[in-house]
């Protein structure tokens, strides 16, 4: 048992922090009227791919770095802290689906090009009700003589407009089973539309498919293995976001003077910030535990991932809101970054299951563990 | 990073288990002499155990059905100061009986004039030749009615500034002039707290702990150590029902079928699991950093309201039955009483955001020491203490009943 990060982990974190602080700016998004199209997705992705992060979790045999969940957290926390707009998350989720569900030939064909930064991916699992786990009422796959074709629609697909390849969940005829398919987004019958999503640091899209060519991923059961890692990724963004919001808000409270004293001297503000620090520490502990449990494929991993996502999502929304309150009216303006954090927090809270759904699962898992 | 505990066949675990198998009913003295009373202390008093080893020892003791010596004030807070600031004679006289649980200790800190503002205390210790003469009053003293040894903070130099004039003593609670009176709290149970009065109490000079004027630094460190020790998973300062026991209890009565109870229970469970992680992490940190830091304050700040939520949800699922005296939501584990009793734990729970640093003081500490926010303004902390008090150097008259607002420390 050892609760400290290794020197390698710290090094990875430090280099990610230095790189992103130097390279990433949200300035264009702070002009009123900005949308995700102004976020610099493509430029940022080119820089990130040069760092080798596109292949972070891709096994070394396919040209990736072959790193694990704890390493991943070191990088994602920094991306989440800076709200870096890029198709990193979509590509990660697609990669995880291919690692778990793709057969050897498919992996050999696709993964090296992802690792090299040539291909971005997206995982299209949710439908218009927001559910990611099926039953895919709106997407049907049929097998023809020349292969599979998909028609229908997937919703809330992260990074689809930046992706060349999509991994799409569909109900397959005739057995009605849920299957994942690889779909080339550039081919005929695939339309991707960027949603007017409030979190303009992230592309969230609707994908419409009409008789689109599809290649099934038959290598293994992807869900809930991918879901648990998606929960970890979002929880890591959340934990780092809380910390960032806290740091900037505490800095403001040390400097902003009202009634002759810095506002951080007043207990109404001081105690609010202390509460945020408590939540930041708690969220980070939950994230590191989940990362460890997932990297070890520990029996508690699904429980740990659900706890981290539920706790950190709620705490992030609360912290982002407190931050606006403490900044005062200036924190309510578009030109300040506070709202970008509030919107990321709200968006993450809804993706891959809302907090109350994870809490309901936590009860089932905890009951099972206590009964054992 | 690694969250796994040593396996069943780990040699360190095997060694601990063998010790307890050879001594099925160890005395407190046997435990203390083997280092099992304070495993995290350096040898010979402890085993210099790291966080992992402490958890292993806890688990093996629980498995063997052995309750470690109960002397919380000595073991969790104060006795460790003897290692760094005590004399050889003090260590010889006090440590083994304390760690063996043979001589209970109590902390004579809070006074009617201040708990949160501990530095404003008025009890005086005046040096006269080879002894000090103590006069004044303490309040909210746990265990004073059972303790043999009291750790007293008193003002030895009224002309020094507020915090610089304080010193700490190890006093014999049987000394003539010491009077202990119980305080009955809102639970109506046997008293947890006491008032302690000092009337010309003679304390030999060799009972001074450290130097004169070190009392503030020593007592602050002891209170922070307590914050570390108090963050076990139980609702009441680490003791009593835990969130896991709440889930088991709610499940047994079918309450988890109610979606609102289920959601609230899950929130509490998640907090409890995170607090376990934070507690283990701080044990690790404590081994490395030696001196407890303000992180302990963060954990207590989270743990105290968490504990209140555990017992509150249990009480609410009882409905009106829960208002009947002694009516517990769930059976107490092992049939034990005290904080393990859900009903008593609920009614006692308002104390956990008061005792050992009120929630408000903890948040000040966290905000100031960890976020660099401006310190609270204390006009009484500047200049000689006796001048800021309008020349008052003698102890305050002491017989007034304490107001509830003063319960804060």
XYZ file of C-alpha atoms in Angstrom:
781
model
C 0.000 0.000 0.000
C 1.506 3.295 -1.092
C -0.490 6.448 -1.692
C 2.218 8.518 -3.304
C 2.687 9.030 -7.021
C 5.914 7.586 -8.395
C 8.633 9.861 -9.769
C 7.685 8.716 -13.286
C 4.087 9.799 -12.744
C 5.156 13.171 -11.402
C 7.481 13.679 -14.333
C 4.701 12.895 -16.791
C 2.388 15.311 -14.979
C 4.999 18.085 -14.860
C 5.858 17.787 -18.534
C 2.153 17.813 -19.493
C 1.592 20.878 -17.330
C 4.544 22.791 -18.758
C 3.561 21.908 -22.304
C -0.110 22.868 -21.991
C 0.604 26.087 -20.075
C 2.882 27.126 -22.914
C 0.821 25.959 -25.873
C -2.872 26.216 -25.014
C -4.911 29.404 -24.840
C -8.650 29.808 -24.344
C -8.477 33.437 -25.365
C -10.457 33.042 -28.608
C -13.326 31.469 -26.668
C -13.580 34.465 -24.344
C -14.798 36.735 -27.125
C -18.575 37.018 -26.857
C -20.281 34.912 -29.495
C -17.414 32.401 -29.745
C -18.282 28.804 -30.537
C -16.388 25.545 -30.469
C -15.307 26.293 -34.054
C -13.080 29.015 -32.597
C -11.522 26.658 -30.072
C -8.471 25.643 -32.107
C -9.327 21.937 -32.138
C -7.150 21.020 -35.118
C -4.092 23.062 -34.086
C -4.221 21.772 -30.534
C -4.583 18.197 -31.731
C -1.528 18.528 -33.963
C 0.505 19.691 -30.961
C -0.865 16.987 -28.687
C -0.176 14.265 -31.232
C 3.430 15.427 -31.375
C 3.661 14.766 -27.648
C 2.629 11.179 -28.360
C -0.547 11.434 -26.280
C -2.724 10.084 -29.102
C -1.153 6.692 -28.499
C -0.876 6.902 -24.736
C -2.838 3.716 -24.034
C -2.166 1.963 -27.332
C 0.051 -1.092 -26.791
C 3.661 -0.702 -27.847
C 3.267 -3.419 -30.532
C 0.929 -0.992 -32.336
C 3.243 1.979 -31.987
C 1.701 3.426 -28.816
C 3.215 4.217 -25.435
C 1.452 1.287 -23.753
C 0.775 3.255 -20.573
C -1.866 2.511 -17.935
C -4.741 4.242 -16.214
C -2.612 6.097 -13.641
C -0.434 7.572 -16.397
C -3.585 8.484 -18.264
C -4.858 10.398 -15.238
C -1.635 12.429 -15.134
C -2.324 13.658 -18.680
C -6.103 14.007 -18.497
C -5.913 16.014 -15.311
C -3.769 18.576 -17.093
C -6.073 18.621 -20.129
C -9.015 19.072 -17.782
C -7.286 21.757 -15.751
C -6.650 23.788 -18.905
C -9.934 22.807 -20.641
C -7.770 22.063 -23.684
C -10.090 21.851 -26.711
C -9.019 18.842 -28.786
C -10.291 15.425 -29.898
C -8.177 13.734 -27.204
C -11.162 12.330 -25.285
C -13.056 11.068 -28.352
C -9.921 9.437 -29.684
C -9.203 7.881 -26.297
C -12.699 6.395 -26.012
C -12.533 5.057 -29.574
C -9.098 3.621 -28.896
C -10.323 1.851 -25.778
C -13.181 0.283 -27.759
C -10.731 -0.946 -30.401
C -8.281 -2.265 -27.793
C -11.033 -4.237 -26.092
C -13.300 -5.100 -29.010
C -11.223 -5.083 -32.170
C -9.659 -8.214 -33.640
C -5.945 -8.367 -34.393
C -6.227 -7.429 -38.054
C -8.355 -4.384 -37.359
C -6.064 -3.266 -34.566
C -3.000 -3.656 -36.776
C -4.646 -1.602 -39.483
C -5.978 1.248 -37.335
C -4.104 1.629 -34.054
C -0.645 2.508 -35.439
C -2.180 5.366 -37.433
C -4.016 6.608 -34.325
C -0.792 6.462 -32.326
C 0.974 8.450 -35.053
C -1.680 11.166 -34.802
C -2.951 10.540 -38.341
C -6.428 9.437 -37.300
C -8.762 10.837 -34.664
C -11.615 8.651 -33.394
C -14.996 9.066 -31.739
C -17.212 6.664 -29.823
C -20.881 6.952 -30.823
C -22.925 5.070 -28.238
C -25.606 7.451 -26.949
C -28.997 8.099 -28.501
C -31.318 11.079 -28.254
C -32.371 10.151 -24.702
C -28.719 10.421 -23.676
C -28.356 6.757 -22.696
C -25.046 5.169 -23.636
C -25.719 1.559 -22.691
C -28.356 0.737 -25.316
C -30.751 -0.643 -26.452
C -29.994 1.499 -29.546
C -33.577 1.958 -30.666
C -32.522 4.609 -33.176
C -29.665 2.769 -34.878
C -30.062 -0.449 -36.837
C -27.324 -2.505 -38.507
C -28.096 -5.055 -41.191
C -25.883 -7.599 -42.857
C -25.975 -7.643 -46.623
C -24.048 -9.847 -49.028
C -21.205 -7.347 -49.135
C -21.042 -6.595 -45.422
C -22.820 -4.564 -42.761
C -24.705 -1.326 -43.275
C -25.990 1.026 -40.542
C -28.849 3.479 -40.645
C -30.048 5.729 -37.900
C -28.735 8.376 -35.591
C -26.339 8.680 -32.656
C -26.447 11.662 -30.320
C -24.025 13.503 -28.030
C -20.995 12.042 -29.747
C -17.841 13.611 -28.355
C -15.373 14.811 -31.033
C -17.178 13.210 -33.998
C -16.596 16.211 -36.283
C -12.844 15.967 -35.729
C -12.743 12.199 -36.192
C -11.973 10.226 -39.313
C -13.236 6.974 -37.845
C -16.297 6.374 -35.677
C -17.060 3.431 -33.432
C -20.837 3.147 -33.532
C -23.125 1.075 -31.335
C -26.151 -0.356 -33.159
C -28.872 -2.928 -32.743
C -28.099 -5.591 -35.295
C -30.669 -7.536 -37.298
C -31.885 -10.167 -37.098
C -31.018 -11.087 -33.476
C -31.359 -7.551 -32.058
C -28.019 -7.826 -30.272
C -25.978 -4.725 -29.545
C -22.816 -4.614 -31.589
C -20.092 -2.057 -32.132
C -19.025 -1.157 -35.662
C -16.195 0.777 -37.189
C -17.516 3.400 -39.593
C -15.461 5.651 -41.839
C -16.819 9.148 -41.238
C -15.614 10.399 -44.595
C -17.588 7.863 -46.611
C -20.989 8.178 -48.183
C -23.990 7.981 -45.884
C -22.366 9.564 -42.797
C -23.267 13.066 -41.737
C -21.842 14.775 -38.680
C -23.357 17.920 -37.296
C -21.830 19.881 -34.414
C -24.450 20.487 -31.709
C -24.993 23.957 -30.193
C -23.451 22.516 -27.028
C -23.014 24.901 -24.110
C -19.511 23.645 -23.316
C -17.691 25.303 -26.211
C -14.370 23.738 -25.248
C -15.687 20.415 -26.529
C -17.199 19.252 -29.814
C -20.390 17.350 -29.194
C -22.134 16.124 -32.333
C -25.062 14.317 -33.838
C -24.165 11.587 -36.309
C -26.716 10.577 -38.966
C -26.141 7.335 -40.814
C -27.871 6.233 -43.995
C -26.842 2.839 -45.284
C -23.313 3.568 -44.114
C -20.684 0.867 -44.552
C -19.771 -0.689 -41.196
C -17.227 -3.203 -39.995
C -18.188 -5.143 -36.833
C -15.900 -5.271 -33.795
C -16.223 -8.879 -32.733
C -13.117 -9.210 -30.614
C -14.735 -9.088 -27.182
C -17.155 -7.436 -24.814
C -16.497 -3.730 -24.828
C -19.145 -2.515 -22.453
C -18.833 -1.918 -19.447
C -15.020 -2.113 -19.698
C -14.921 1.047 -21.842
C -17.587 2.759 -19.745
C -15.569 2.401 -16.543
C -12.541 3.978 -18.228
C -14.699 6.742 -19.676
C -15.935 7.445 -16.160
C -12.345 7.635 -14.948
C -11.415 10.053 -17.751
C -14.290 12.381 -16.957
C -13.682 12.118 -13.207
C -10.024 13.048 -13.733
C -11.083 16.103 -15.748
C -13.484 16.978 -12.956
C -10.980 16.630 -10.122
C -8.424 18.787 -11.916
C -11.118 21.295 -12.859
C -12.142 21.681 -9.210
C -8.527 22.301 -8.256
C -8.078 24.885 -11.017
C -11.283 26.720 -10.126
C -10.201 26.696 -6.471
C -6.710 28.002 -7.225
C -7.899 30.893 -9.379
C -10.703 31.778 -6.973
C -8.438 31.672 -3.909
C -5.918 33.871 -5.730
C -8.697 36.356 -6.490
C -9.879 36.297 -2.864
C -6.346 37.091 -1.671
C -6.152 40.163 -3.916
C -9.604 41.626 -4.327
C -10.172 44.252 -1.637
C -13.571 45.250 -0.236
C -14.212 47.247 2.946
C -10.489 47.677 3.341
C -9.516 43.987 3.450
C -8.946 41.218 0.901
C -12.286 39.426 0.589
C -10.599 36.132 1.562
C -10.307 37.545 5.095
C -14.074 37.287 5.534
C -15.275 33.962 6.830
C -18.181 33.757 4.392
C -15.591 33.588 1.603
C -12.833 31.812 3.528
C -15.110 28.966 4.602
C -16.541 28.556 1.132
C -13.004 28.171 -0.233
C -12.095 25.745 2.556
C -15.097 23.611 1.571
C -13.880 23.652 -2.031
C -10.450 22.473 -0.942
C -12.020 19.609 0.978
C -13.949 18.570 -2.116
C -10.879 18.953 -4.337
C -8.853 16.634 -2.094
C -11.679 14.138 -1.847
C -12.278 14.083 -5.600
C -8.621 13.568 -6.330
C -8.332 10.703 -3.858
C -11.351 9.039 -5.478
C -9.833 9.464 -8.945
C -6.452 8.016 -8.004
C -8.098 5.065 -6.307
C -10.249 4.398 -9.383
C -7.200 4.698 -11.635
C -5.327 2.200 -9.519
C -8.290 -0.207 -9.335
C -8.818 -0.086 -13.112
C -5.129 -0.538 -13.868
C -5.109 -3.632 -11.636
C -8.480 -4.868 -12.944
C -9.351 -4.995 -9.239
C -12.763 -6.386 -8.270
C -13.707 -2.972 -6.864
C -12.869 -1.140 -10.114
C -16.475 -0.616 -11.334
C -17.430 0.632 -7.865
C -14.395 2.917 -7.683
C -15.078 4.384 -11.149
C -18.744 5.035 -10.362
C -17.871 6.677 -7.034
C -15.217 8.906 -8.611
C -17.506 10.049 -11.425
C -20.513 10.732 -9.193
C -18.595 12.543 -6.461
C -16.370 14.615 -8.725
C -19.188 15.660 -11.063
C -21.324 17.105 -8.300
C -18.363 18.719 -6.566
C -17.166 20.291 -9.827
C -20.532 21.898 -10.554
C -20.644 23.218 -7.010
C -17.072 24.551 -7.152
C -17.616 26.253 -10.508
C -20.748 27.897 -9.191
C -19.040 29.012 -5.962
C -16.247 30.452 -8.068
C -18.682 32.697 -9.937
C -20.239 33.742 -6.644
C -16.881 34.683 -5.130
C -15.662 36.549 -8.205
C -18.907 38.468 -8.073
C -20.585 39.936 -11.113
C -17.379 39.952 -13.177
C -17.384 36.143 -12.915
C -20.751 36.147 -14.643
C -19.386 37.687 -17.850
C -18.471 35.837 -21.027
C -14.990 37.349 -21.106
C -13.977 35.623 -17.849
C -13.130 31.896 -17.993
C -15.356 31.013 -15.001
C -18.307 30.066 -17.195
C -16.210 27.682 -19.292
C -15.571 25.647 -16.132
C -19.214 25.749 -15.069
C -20.273 24.535 -18.516
C -17.644 21.772 -18.636
C -18.750 20.699 -15.165
C -22.420 20.594 -16.137
C -21.605 18.735 -19.367
C -19.400 16.136 -17.694
C -22.079 15.564 -15.076
C -24.482 14.389 -17.805
C -22.105 12.309 -19.912
C -21.849 8.537 -19.379
C -24.571 8.523 -16.775
C -25.814 11.126 -14.308
C -24.583 11.093 -10.725
C -27.778 9.656 -9.252
C -27.601 6.724 -11.691
C -24.054 5.932 -10.622
C -25.054 6.266 -6.987
C -27.806 3.736 -7.505
C -25.215 1.367 -8.967
C -22.874 2.133 -6.066
C -25.557 0.886 -3.664
C -25.923 -2.386 -5.569
C -22.167 -2.911 -5.695
C -21.702 -1.967 -2.037
C -24.509 -4.309 -0.979
C -22.943 -7.157 -2.906
C -19.570 -6.429 -1.326
C -21.008 -6.216 2.201
C -22.942 -9.447 1.716
C -19.813 -11.302 0.560
C 0.986 4.074 -6.218
C -0.612 0.980 -4.795
C -3.786 0.655 -2.736
C -3.496 -3.021 -1.985
C -3.052 -4.297 1.569
C -0.535 -7.032 2.366
C -1.875 -10.482 1.553
C -2.735 -13.228 4.037
C 0.710 -14.823 3.714
C 2.716 -11.592 3.898
C 5.563 -12.228 6.386
C 4.838 -9.040 8.346
C 1.214 -10.073 8.765
C 2.201 -13.608 9.701
C 4.529 -12.281 12.405
C 1.832 -10.058 13.944
C -0.689 -12.875 13.841
C 1.730 -15.270 15.537
C 2.280 -12.780 18.375
C -1.464 -12.545 19.024
C -1.963 -16.301 18.708
C 0.707 -16.832 21.383
C -1.040 -14.333 23.677
C -4.800 -14.734 23.292
C -5.557 -12.270 26.126
C -2.678 -9.786 26.251
C -2.607 -7.229 29.055
C -2.298 -3.552 28.227
C 1.255 -3.651 29.522
C 2.167 -6.558 27.228
C 0.745 -4.658 24.261
C 2.540 -1.464 25.234
C 5.856 -3.215 25.779
C 5.581 -4.985 22.415
C 4.914 -1.640 20.708
C 1.331 -2.548 19.694
C -0.255 0.329 21.657
C 1.479 2.946 19.489
C 2.897 1.090 16.475
C 3.546 4.326 14.570
C 5.864 5.639 17.285
C 9.632 5.111 17.095
C 11.186 2.211 18.982
C 11.276 1.255 21.813
C 7.826 2.782 22.493
C 6.401 1.754 19.127
C 7.442 -0.235 16.070
C 8.158 2.621 13.645
C 5.337 1.095 11.588
C 4.462 2.667 8.256
C 0.859 3.191 7.165
C 0.558 -0.268 5.682
C 1.907 -1.931 8.817
C -0.487 0.061 10.992
C -3.426 -1.157 8.977
C -2.132 -4.738 9.196
C -1.765 -4.451 12.980
C -5.271 -2.964 13.282
C -6.702 -5.807 11.217
C -4.859 -8.540 13.084
C -5.847 -7.096 16.456
C -9.473 -7.011 15.347
C -9.198 -10.599 14.085
C -7.736 -11.715 17.430
C -10.575 -9.957 19.238
C -8.115 -7.769 21.137
C -9.115 -4.232 22.059
C -6.068 -1.952 22.157
C -5.458 -0.025 25.410
C -7.943 2.848 25.636
C -6.216 6.061 26.641
C -7.058 8.420 23.815
C -5.608 11.621 25.237
C -2.233 10.052 25.906
C -2.036 7.787 22.870
C -3.610 10.045 20.248
C -2.586 13.491 21.428
C -0.254 14.303 24.196
C 2.147 11.542 25.187
C 4.075 11.830 21.947
C 5.261 15.257 23.111
C 7.275 13.489 25.813
C 9.425 11.909 23.102
C 10.493 15.306 21.805
C 10.053 17.662 24.768
C 9.956 15.478 27.874
C 12.797 14.697 30.267
C 14.165 11.181 30.646
C 12.549 11.036 34.095
C 9.160 12.071 32.646
C 9.329 9.372 29.942
C 10.304 6.811 32.592
C 7.494 7.823 34.934
C 4.606 8.362 32.505
C 4.924 6.522 29.199
C 4.471 2.829 29.943
C 1.509 3.290 32.340
C -0.063 5.620 29.753
C 0.397 3.351 26.745
C -0.704 0.307 28.750
C -3.934 2.113 29.588
C -3.172 1.822 33.331
C -3.200 5.580 33.928
C -5.836 7.505 31.982
C -4.957 10.999 30.809
C -7.123 14.060 30.226
C -6.537 17.367 28.436
C -6.996 20.457 30.570
C -7.214 23.004 27.740
C -10.572 24.807 27.244
C -11.836 27.350 29.741
C -15.147 29.146 30.218
C -13.614 32.236 28.559
C -12.530 30.345 25.487
C -12.426 27.039 23.679
C -11.998 28.090 20.084
C -9.903 30.986 21.370
C -7.785 28.707 23.530
C -4.996 31.300 23.858
C -7.225 33.539 25.954
C -7.104 31.107 28.863
C -6.806 32.567 32.366
C -5.666 29.689 34.558
C -2.320 30.709 36.064
C 0.712 28.720 37.209
C 2.949 30.863 39.415
C 6.477 29.667 40.105
C 7.376 29.490 43.835
C 10.758 27.868 44.498
C 10.677 24.197 43.439
C 7.002 24.179 42.483
C 4.202 26.050 40.715
C 0.895 27.147 42.240
C -2.078 26.703 39.909
C -5.370 28.598 40.147
C -8.267 28.703 37.687
C -10.864 26.617 35.926
C -11.034 24.271 32.948
C -14.154 23.017 31.195
C -15.257 20.423 28.577
C -12.605 18.051 29.875
C -13.277 14.508 28.670
C -12.390 11.744 31.133
C -11.345 14.135 33.929
C -13.490 12.130 36.353
C -11.514 8.974 35.571
C -8.084 10.354 34.735
C -4.943 9.980 36.828
C -2.868 12.417 34.764
C -3.918 15.798 33.399
C -2.141 17.715 30.662
C -2.598 21.313 31.751
C -2.040 24.495 29.771
C -1.690 27.483 32.066
C -0.371 31.034 31.930
C 3.078 31.270 33.515
C 3.947 34.775 32.304
C 1.053 37.262 32.219
C 3.374 40.014 31.026
C 4.282 38.094 27.865
C 1.976 38.231 24.836
C -1.182 36.134 24.693
C 0.369 32.970 23.256
C 3.947 33.396 24.491
C 3.049 33.289 28.167
C 1.643 29.747 28.203
C 3.252 26.553 29.521
C 2.237 22.909 29.733
C 2.317 20.641 32.795
C 1.708 16.987 33.589
C -0.322 17.080 36.764
C -1.571 14.426 39.138
C -5.371 14.636 39.161
C -5.405 13.519 42.810
C -3.499 16.594 43.968
C -5.286 18.501 46.769
C -7.121 21.541 45.396
C -8.230 19.830 42.156
C -12.026 19.444 41.998
C -13.837 17.668 39.170
C -17.542 18.237 38.491
C -19.507 16.399 35.810
C -21.373 18.215 33.016
C -24.544 16.488 31.902
C -24.877 17.011 28.155
C -28.038 16.945 25.998
C -27.958 13.147 25.641
C -28.768 12.836 29.332
C -26.315 9.936 29.546
C -23.490 9.471 32.000
C -21.186 12.453 31.622
C -18.641 12.670 28.835
C -17.372 16.089 29.954
C -16.384 17.798 33.176
C -15.458 21.079 34.762
C -12.173 21.083 36.654
C -11.346 23.658 39.340
C -7.868 24.489 40.653
C -7.444 26.154 44.034
C -3.816 26.734 45.066
C -2.793 23.434 43.513
C 0.894 22.627 44.067
C 2.629 21.190 40.977
C 6.307 20.185 41.318
C 8.560 22.108 38.894
C 9.768 18.883 37.266
C 6.232 18.384 35.898
C 6.733 21.243 33.449
C 6.697 19.770 29.915
C 9.345 21.401 27.743
C 10.278 24.980 28.605
C 8.191 27.783 30.023
C 6.481 29.568 27.131
C 6.256 26.440 24.936
C 2.697 25.652 25.986
C 0.994 27.124 22.922
C 3.182 25.323 20.383
C 2.889 22.017 22.267
C -0.878 22.181 22.638
C -1.431 23.133 18.988
C 0.647 20.191 17.866
C -1.247 17.870 20.206
C -4.597 19.067 18.842
C -3.425 18.468 15.278
C -2.257 14.991 16.141
C -5.726 14.401 17.457
C -7.189 15.396 14.119
C -5.168 12.643 12.485
C -6.126 10.049 15.029
C -9.780 10.971 14.975
C -10.355 10.288 11.307
C -11.297 6.639 11.430
C -14.503 5.704 9.565
C -16.882 5.890 12.548
C -19.447 8.663 12.825
C -18.305 10.012 16.185
C -14.687 11.114 15.869
C -13.873 7.837 14.182
C -15.704 5.634 16.699
C -19.210 4.265 16.398
C -21.165 3.372 13.253
C -19.518 3.749 9.853
C -21.063 4.405 6.446
C -20.642 0.735 5.527
C -22.615 -0.210 8.635
C -25.261 2.328 7.644
C -25.701 0.618 4.261
C -25.900 -2.809 5.908
C -28.430 -1.514 8.431
C -30.621 0.218 5.838
C -30.486 -2.867 3.637
C -31.572 -5.111 6.500
C -34.736 -3.061 7.096
C -35.505 -2.631 3.370
C -34.987 1.148 3.427
C -32.765 1.125 0.322
C -35.835 0.458 -1.823
C -36.875 4.072 -1.290
C -35.068 5.955 -4.084
C -34.477 9.073 -1.998
C -33.014 7.128 0.916
C -30.984 5.101 -1.560
C -29.483 8.216 -3.158
C -28.673 9.836 0.154
C -27.179 6.606 1.485
C -24.979 6.337 -1.609
C -23.658 9.867 -1.109
C -22.761 9.034 2.478
C -21.196 5.720 1.473
C -19.019 7.427 -1.184
C -17.867 10.055 1.320
C -17.006 7.291 3.759
C -14.938 5.398 1.197
C -13.089 8.588 0.224
C -12.414 9.398 3.886
C -10.837 5.963 4.292
C -8.497 6.763 1.416
C -7.650 10.150 2.879
C -6.991 8.619 6.283
C -4.597 6.033 4.847
C -2.895 8.714 2.819
C -2.394 10.909 5.830
C -0.931 7.982 7.768
C 1.596 7.658 4.928
C 2.288 11.363 4.993
C 2.638 11.369 8.750
C 5.310 8.689 8.583
C 7.301 10.768 6.122
C 6.713 14.279 7.407
C 6.859 13.406 11.135
C 5.014 16.511 12.318
C 1.301 16.519 11.619
C 0.305 19.304 9.252
C -2.929 21.089 8.484
C -4.070 18.248 6.149
C -5.504 16.648 9.255
C -7.768 19.668 9.593
C -9.126 19.070 6.065
C -9.968 15.506 6.902
C -11.678 16.361 10.160
C -13.563 19.136 8.364
C -14.951 16.480 6.000
C -15.308 13.694 8.559
C -17.324 15.512 11.224
C -20.367 16.452 9.110
C -20.060 13.076 7.363
C -20.484 11.387 10.742
C -23.507 13.533 11.492
C -25.065 12.495 8.166
C -24.534 8.787 8.947
C -26.454 8.854 12.210
C -28.997 11.366 10.934
C -30.152 9.189 8.029
C -30.366 6.181 10.333
C -32.482 8.192 12.764
C -34.804 9.499 10.040
C -35.653 6.076 8.628
C -37.028 5.202 12.081
C -39.823 7.744 11.781
C -41.475 8.781 15.073
C -40.193 5.635 16.811
C -36.754 7.208 16.660
C -37.874 9.804 19.201
C -38.460 7.191 21.877
C -35.606 7.239 24.374
C -33.036 4.560 23.702
C -34.699 3.416 20.457
C -31.866 2.530 18.074
C -32.274 2.256 14.293
C -30.133 -0.854 14.091
C -28.595 -3.241 16.646
C -25.240 -2.053 18.042
C -22.400 -4.116 16.668
C -21.172 -6.733 19.087
C -23.823 -5.607 21.574
C -21.446 -2.863 22.777
C -22.715 0.406 24.150
C -21.320 3.907 23.917
C -20.941 5.374 20.448
C -21.712 2.004 18.841
C -25.290 2.517 19.968
C -27.018 4.248 17.029
C -29.421 6.203 19.231
C -26.738 7.546 21.560
C -24.464 8.313 18.586
C -27.239 10.367 16.966
C -27.971 12.462 20.039
C -24.268 12.901 20.748
C -23.471 13.898 17.163
C -23.885 17.690 17.515
C -20.661 17.534 19.544
C -18.507 16.363 16.634
C -18.498 19.753 14.934
C -17.691 21.386 18.292
C -15.057 19.261 19.995
C -11.355 19.384 19.108
C -11.714 22.447 16.923
C -15.146 23.694 15.896
C -16.009 23.331 12.235
C -15.630 27.101 11.907
C -12.129 27.156 13.406
C -11.105 24.218 11.214
C -12.244 26.095 8.137
C -10.215 29.100 9.245
C -7.163 26.870 9.656
C -7.697 25.288 6.231
C -8.316 28.609 4.503
C -5.397 30.381 6.129
C -2.746 27.698 6.218
C -3.506 25.855 2.997
C -4.964 28.550 0.766
C -2.946 31.502 2.061
C -5.996 33.590 2.921
C -5.542 36.472 5.397
C -5.437 35.524 9.083
C -8.307 36.342 11.399
C -7.759 39.617 13.252
C -7.112 39.161 16.980
C -6.538 42.466 18.791
C -5.749 40.581 22.020
C -2.712 38.809 20.475
C -0.477 41.901 20.453
C 1.529 43.276 23.330
C 1.661 42.036 26.916
C -1.356 39.889 27.790
C -2.062 41.579 31.121
C -2.292 45.012 29.455
C -4.771 43.928 26.788
C -6.878 42.427 29.576
C -7.161 45.729 31.447
C -4.573 44.659 33.995
C -6.364 41.435 34.958
C -3.764 38.837 35.825
C -5.657 36.836 38.377
C -7.960 34.066 37.206
C -11.567 34.921 36.458
C -14.235 34.109 39.037
C -15.220 30.599 38.118
C -18.548 29.522 39.509
C -20.889 30.703 36.766
C -22.555 27.955 34.737
C -21.076 27.843 31.248
C -23.134 29.040 28.323
C -23.682 26.575 25.479
C -21.972 28.930 23.018
C -18.763 28.412 24.917
C -18.781 24.695 24.241
C -16.748 25.444 21.192
C -13.248 24.191 20.903
